[in-house]
Coordinates of C-alpha atoms and ligand atoms in Angstrom, one line a residue:
X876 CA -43.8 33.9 4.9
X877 CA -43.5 32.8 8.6
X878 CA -44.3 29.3 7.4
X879 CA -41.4 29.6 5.2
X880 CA -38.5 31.0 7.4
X881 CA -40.0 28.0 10.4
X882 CA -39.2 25.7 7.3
X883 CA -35.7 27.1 6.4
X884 CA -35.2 26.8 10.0
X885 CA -35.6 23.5 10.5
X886 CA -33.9 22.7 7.5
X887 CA -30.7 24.5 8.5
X888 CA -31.0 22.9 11.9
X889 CA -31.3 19.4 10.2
X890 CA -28.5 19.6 8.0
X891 CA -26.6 20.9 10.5
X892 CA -27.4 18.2 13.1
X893 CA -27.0 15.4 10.3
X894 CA -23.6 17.1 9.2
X895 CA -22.1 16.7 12.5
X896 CA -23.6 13.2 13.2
X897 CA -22.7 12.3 9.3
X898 CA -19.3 13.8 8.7
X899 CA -17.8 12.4 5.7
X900 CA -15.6 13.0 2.5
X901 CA -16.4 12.2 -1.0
X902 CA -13.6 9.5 -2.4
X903 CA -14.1 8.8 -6.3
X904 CA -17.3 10.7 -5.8
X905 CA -18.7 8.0 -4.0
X906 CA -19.9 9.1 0.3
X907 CA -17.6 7.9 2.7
X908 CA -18.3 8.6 6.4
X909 CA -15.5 9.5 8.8
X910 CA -14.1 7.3 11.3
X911 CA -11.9 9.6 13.7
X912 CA -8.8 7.2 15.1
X913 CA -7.2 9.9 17.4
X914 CA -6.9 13.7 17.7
X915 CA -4.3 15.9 19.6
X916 CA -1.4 15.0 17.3
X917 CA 0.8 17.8 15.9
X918 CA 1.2 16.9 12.4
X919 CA 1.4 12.6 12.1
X920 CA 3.0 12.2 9.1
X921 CA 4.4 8.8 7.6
X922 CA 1.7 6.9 8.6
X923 CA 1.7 2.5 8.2
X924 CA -0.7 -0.1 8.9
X925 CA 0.0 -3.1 11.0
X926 CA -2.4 -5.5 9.4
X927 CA -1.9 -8.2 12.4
X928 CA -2.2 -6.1 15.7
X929 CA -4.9 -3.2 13.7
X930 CA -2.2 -0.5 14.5
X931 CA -1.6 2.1 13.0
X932 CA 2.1 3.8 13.2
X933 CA 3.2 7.7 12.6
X934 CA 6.0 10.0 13.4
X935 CA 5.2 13.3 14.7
X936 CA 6.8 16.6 15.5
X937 CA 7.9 16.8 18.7
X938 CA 9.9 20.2 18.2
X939 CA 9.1 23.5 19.2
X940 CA 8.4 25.5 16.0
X941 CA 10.8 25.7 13.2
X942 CA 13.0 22.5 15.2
X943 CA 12.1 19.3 13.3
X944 CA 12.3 16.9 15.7
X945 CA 10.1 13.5 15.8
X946 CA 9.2 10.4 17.7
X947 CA 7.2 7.0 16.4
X948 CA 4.1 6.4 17.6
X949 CA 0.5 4.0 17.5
X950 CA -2.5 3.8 18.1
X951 CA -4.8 0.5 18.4
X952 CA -7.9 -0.6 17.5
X953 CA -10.5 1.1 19.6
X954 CA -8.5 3.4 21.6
X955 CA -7.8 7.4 20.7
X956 CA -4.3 7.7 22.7
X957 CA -0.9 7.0 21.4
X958 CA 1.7 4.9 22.6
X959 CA 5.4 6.1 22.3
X960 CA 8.0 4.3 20.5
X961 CA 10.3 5.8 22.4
X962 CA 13.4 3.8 21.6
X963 CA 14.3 5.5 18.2
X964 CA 16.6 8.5 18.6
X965 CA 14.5 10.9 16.2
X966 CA 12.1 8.4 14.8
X967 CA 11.1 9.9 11.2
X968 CA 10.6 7.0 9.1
X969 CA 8.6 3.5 9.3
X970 CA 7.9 1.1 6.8
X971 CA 5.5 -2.7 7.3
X972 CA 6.4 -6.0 5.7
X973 CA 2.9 -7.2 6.8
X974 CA 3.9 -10.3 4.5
X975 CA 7.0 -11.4 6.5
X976 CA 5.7 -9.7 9.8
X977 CA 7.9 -7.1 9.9
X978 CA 8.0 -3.7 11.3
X979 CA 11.3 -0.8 10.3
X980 CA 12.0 2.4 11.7
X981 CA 14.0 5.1 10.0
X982 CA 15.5 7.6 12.3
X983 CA 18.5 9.8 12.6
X984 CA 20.7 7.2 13.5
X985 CA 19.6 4.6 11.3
X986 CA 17.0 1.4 10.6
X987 CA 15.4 -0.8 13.5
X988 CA 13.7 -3.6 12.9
X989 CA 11.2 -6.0 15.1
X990 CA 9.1 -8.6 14.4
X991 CA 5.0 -7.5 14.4
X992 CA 5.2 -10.8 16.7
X993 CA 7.3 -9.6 19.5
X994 CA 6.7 -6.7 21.3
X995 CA 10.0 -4.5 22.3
X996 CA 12.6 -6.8 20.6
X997 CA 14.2 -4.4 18.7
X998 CA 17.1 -4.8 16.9
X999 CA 19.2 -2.0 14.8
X1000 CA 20.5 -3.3 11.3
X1001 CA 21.2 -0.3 9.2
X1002 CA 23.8 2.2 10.9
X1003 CA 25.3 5.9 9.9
X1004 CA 22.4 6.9 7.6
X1005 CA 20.1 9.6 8.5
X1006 CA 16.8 8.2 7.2
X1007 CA 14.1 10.3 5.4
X1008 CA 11.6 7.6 4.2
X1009 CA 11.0 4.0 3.6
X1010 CA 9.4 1.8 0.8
X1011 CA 8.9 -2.0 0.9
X1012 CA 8.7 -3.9 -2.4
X1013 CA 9.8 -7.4 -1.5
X1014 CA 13.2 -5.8 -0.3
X1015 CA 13.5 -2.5 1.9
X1016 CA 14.2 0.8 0.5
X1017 CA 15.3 4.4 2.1
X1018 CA 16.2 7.5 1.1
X1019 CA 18.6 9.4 3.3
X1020 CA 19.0 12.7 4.5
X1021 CA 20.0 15.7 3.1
X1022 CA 21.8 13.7 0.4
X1023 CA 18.2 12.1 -0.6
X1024 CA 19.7 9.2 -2.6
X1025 CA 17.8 5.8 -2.8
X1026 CA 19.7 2.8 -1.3
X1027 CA 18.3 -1.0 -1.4
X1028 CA 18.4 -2.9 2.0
X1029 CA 20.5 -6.5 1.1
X1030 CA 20.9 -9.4 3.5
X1031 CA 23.7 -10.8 3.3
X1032 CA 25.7 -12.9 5.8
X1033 CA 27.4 -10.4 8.2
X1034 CA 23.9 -8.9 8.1
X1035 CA 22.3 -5.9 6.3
X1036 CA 24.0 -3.6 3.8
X1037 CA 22.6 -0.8 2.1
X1038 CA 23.1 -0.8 -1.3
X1039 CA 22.8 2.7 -3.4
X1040 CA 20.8 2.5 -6.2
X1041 CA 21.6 4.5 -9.2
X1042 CA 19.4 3.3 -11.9
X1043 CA 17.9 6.7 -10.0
X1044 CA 20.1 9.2 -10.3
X1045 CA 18.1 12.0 -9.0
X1046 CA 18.2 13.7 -5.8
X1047 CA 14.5 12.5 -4.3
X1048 CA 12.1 12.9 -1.9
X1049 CA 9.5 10.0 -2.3
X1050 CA 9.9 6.5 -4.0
X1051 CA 6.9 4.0 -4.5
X1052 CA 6.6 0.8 -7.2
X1053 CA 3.1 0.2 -7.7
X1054 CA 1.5 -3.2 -8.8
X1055 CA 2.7 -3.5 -12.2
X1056 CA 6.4 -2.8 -11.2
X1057 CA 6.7 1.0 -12.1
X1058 CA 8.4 3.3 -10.2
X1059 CA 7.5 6.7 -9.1
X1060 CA 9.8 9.5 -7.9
X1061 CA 9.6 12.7 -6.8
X1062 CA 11.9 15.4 -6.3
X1063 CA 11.6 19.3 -6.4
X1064 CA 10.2 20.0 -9.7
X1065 CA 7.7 17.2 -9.3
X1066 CA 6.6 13.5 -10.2
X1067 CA 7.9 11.3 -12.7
X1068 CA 6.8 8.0 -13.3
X1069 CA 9.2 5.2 -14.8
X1070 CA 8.0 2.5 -16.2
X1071 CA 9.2 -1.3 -15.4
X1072 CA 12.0 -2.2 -17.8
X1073 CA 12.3 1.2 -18.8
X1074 CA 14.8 4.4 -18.2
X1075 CA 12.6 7.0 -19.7
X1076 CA 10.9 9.3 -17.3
X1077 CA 7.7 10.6 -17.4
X1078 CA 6.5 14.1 -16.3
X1079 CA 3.2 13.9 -14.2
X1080 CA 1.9 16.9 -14.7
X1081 CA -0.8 18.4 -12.1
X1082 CA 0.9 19.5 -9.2
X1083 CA 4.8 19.3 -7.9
X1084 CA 4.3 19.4 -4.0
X1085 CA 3.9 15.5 -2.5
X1086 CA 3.1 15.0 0.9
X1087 CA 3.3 11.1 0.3
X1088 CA 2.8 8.2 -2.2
X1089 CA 1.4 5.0 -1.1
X1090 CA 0.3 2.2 -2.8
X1091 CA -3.1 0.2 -1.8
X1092 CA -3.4 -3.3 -1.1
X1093 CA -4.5 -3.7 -5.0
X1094 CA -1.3 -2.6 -6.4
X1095 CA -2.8 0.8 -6.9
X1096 CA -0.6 3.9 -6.2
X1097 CA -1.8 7.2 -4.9
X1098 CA -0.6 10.8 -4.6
X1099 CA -1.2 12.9 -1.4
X1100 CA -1.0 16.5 -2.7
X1101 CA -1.7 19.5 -0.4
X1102 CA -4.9 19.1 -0.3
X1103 CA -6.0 15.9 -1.4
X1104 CA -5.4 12.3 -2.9
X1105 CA -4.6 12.1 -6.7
X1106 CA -4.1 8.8 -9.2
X1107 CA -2.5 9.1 -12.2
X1108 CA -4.6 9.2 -15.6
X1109 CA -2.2 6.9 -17.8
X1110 CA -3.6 8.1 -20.8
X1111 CA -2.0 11.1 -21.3
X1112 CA -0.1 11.4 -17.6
X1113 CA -1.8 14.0 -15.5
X1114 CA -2.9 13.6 -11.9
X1115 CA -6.6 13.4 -11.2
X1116 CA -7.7 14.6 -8.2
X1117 CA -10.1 11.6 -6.3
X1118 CA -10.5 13.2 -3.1
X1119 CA -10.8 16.9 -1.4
X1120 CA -8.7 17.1 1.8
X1121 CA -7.6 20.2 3.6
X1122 CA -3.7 19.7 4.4
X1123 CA -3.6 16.0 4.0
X1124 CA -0.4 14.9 5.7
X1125 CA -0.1 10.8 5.6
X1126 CA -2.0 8.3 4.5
X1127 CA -2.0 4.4 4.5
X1128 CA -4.5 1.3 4.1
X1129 CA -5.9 -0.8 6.5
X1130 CA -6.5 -4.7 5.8
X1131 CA -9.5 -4.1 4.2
X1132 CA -8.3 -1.3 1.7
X1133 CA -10.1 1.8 3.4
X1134 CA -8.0 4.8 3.4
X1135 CA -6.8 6.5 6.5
X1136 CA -5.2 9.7 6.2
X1137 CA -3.9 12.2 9.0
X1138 CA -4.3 16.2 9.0
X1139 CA -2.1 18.2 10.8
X1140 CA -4.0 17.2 14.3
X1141 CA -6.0 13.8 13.8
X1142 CA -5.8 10.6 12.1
X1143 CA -9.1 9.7 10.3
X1144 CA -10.6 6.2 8.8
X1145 CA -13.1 6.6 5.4
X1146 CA -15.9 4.0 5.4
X1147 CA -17.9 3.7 2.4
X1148 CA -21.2 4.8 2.8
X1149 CA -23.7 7.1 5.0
X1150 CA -23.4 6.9 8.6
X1151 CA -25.6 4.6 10.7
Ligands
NAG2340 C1 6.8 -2.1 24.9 O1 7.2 -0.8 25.1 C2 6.2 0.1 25.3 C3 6.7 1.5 25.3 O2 7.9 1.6 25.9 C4 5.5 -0.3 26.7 O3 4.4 0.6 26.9 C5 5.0 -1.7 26.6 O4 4.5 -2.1 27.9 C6 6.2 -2.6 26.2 N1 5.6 -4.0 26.0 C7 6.2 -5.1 26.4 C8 5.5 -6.4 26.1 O5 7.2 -5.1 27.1
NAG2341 C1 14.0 16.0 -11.2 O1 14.1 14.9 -12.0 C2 14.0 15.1 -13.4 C3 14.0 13.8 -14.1 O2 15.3 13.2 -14.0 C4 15.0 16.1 -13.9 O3 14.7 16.4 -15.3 C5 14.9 17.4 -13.1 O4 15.9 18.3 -13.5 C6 15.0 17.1 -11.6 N1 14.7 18.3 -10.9 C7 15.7 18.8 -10.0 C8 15.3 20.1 -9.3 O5 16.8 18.3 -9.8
NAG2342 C1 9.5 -5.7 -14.7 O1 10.7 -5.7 -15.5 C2 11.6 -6.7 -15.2 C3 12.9 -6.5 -16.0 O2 12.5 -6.1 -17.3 C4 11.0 -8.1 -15.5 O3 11.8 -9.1 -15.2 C5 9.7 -8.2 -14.7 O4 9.0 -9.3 -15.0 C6 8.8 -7.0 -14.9 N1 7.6 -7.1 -14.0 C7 6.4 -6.9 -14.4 C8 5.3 -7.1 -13.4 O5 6.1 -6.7 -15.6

């Protein structure tokens, strides 16, 4: 008997040591370790890779309680703090063109843009729109705020102009196109998928309540529900839940396609595979 409860003893020690030492989360039901970018961060939200300088961008509340207020942030490879972007009144939004090495931020006033070149050149090209989010598919998208309407960012010789879009109609709160040009929207009663050269669209049924969509470096889109990351099962349109996380908040991919996600106080990479 003694024998027994020293053995459970040691066990439960073990797994306990080994747990903290090998924190991880099961992705696609495969182990993947945890990787702990920073903590300390009330609720990062929008979160975007810089491929070139291994940064990673977020907004974050800033307000006191119930005020939503926000400022743009990063952190670098290998360090924990945050660095301010503190030249974007109410900083909300952000959105990477690592192909053309550009770097957008949405706030309350409107877009900035800068070059992931040039530190601190920043340079304001969309004006009078109150931004809520930002998609790149060769060409910048928004949606702005309260009127949550999708507009198309055009260049065109007296600069940028924001072109509404209204192939979508609806009033929305996220926009992605994945790799094989569909569209997914979301608004309050949940996610529909349209598909390219199509109108129709399709009810995703599973869950209505989006934290973010983001698509991987494959093409492949994902859902961040409440409390975890979702893909769509196209053959017959539900959501399939691939990983478990408590109050997921953001999420983006690094150059090599790991996921980093952000809870409501840390930002967190998932390596494949046990810890070391
Ligand atoms: C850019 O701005 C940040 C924040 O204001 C500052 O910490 C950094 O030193 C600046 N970098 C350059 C190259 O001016
Ligand atoms: C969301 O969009 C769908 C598809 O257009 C529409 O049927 C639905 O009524 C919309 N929901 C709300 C709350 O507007
Ligand atoms: C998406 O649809 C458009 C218009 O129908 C077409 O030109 C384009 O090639 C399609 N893209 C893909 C990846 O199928």
């Amino acid at each position: 008997m003694k024998k027994i409860v020293a053995y459970l003893t040691i066990f439960v020690i073990l797994s306990v040591v080994n747990s903290e030492k090998c924190d991880g989360i099961y992705v696609n039901n495969k182990f993947h370790r945890k990787d702990i970018l920073s903590i300390n961060i009330d609720r990062p939200y929008q979160l975007s890779y810089d491929k070139h300088r291994h940064r990673v961008y977020f907004s974050y509340n800033i307000g006191k309680e119930e005020e939503d207020r926000f400022n743009i942030a990063y952190i670098e490879k290998g360090n924990t703090a945050h660095k301010i972007k503190d030249n974007i009144e109410n900083g909300f939004a952000i959105a990477i063109d690592n192909k053309n090495y550009k770097i957008y931020f949405g706030g309350s006033l409107g877009i900035y843009e800068e070059s992931l070149k040039k530190e601190n050149e920043t340079k304001k090209i969309i004006e009078g729109f109150n931004v809520w989010d930002m998609f790149i598919k060769e060409k910048l998208h928004f949606i702005n705020y309260p009127q949550q309407r999708l507009y198309k960012c055009e260049n065109e010789e007296l600069g940028v102009k924001a072109v509404r879009q209204r192939h979508i109609h609806e009033k929305i709160y996220q926009y992605a196109i994945d790799g094989d040009e569909n569209s997914y929207i979301t608004n309050r009663t949940g996610l529909y998928m349209i598909k390219n050269g199509t109108s129709d669209r399709i009810f995703i049924k599973g869950i209505n309540n989006f934290r973010c969509i983001e698509v991987d470096n494959n093409g492949v889109v994902y859902f961040c529900g409440q409390h975890g990351i979702y893909v769509i099962n196209k053959e017959d349109y539900t959501l399939e839940k691939i990983a478990e996380i408590r109050n997921i908040f953001g999420l983006t991919f690094d150059h090599e396609n790991n996921f980093i996600y952000s809870n409501p106080h840390e930002i967190v990479k998932l390596l494949a595979g046990d810890c070391k």
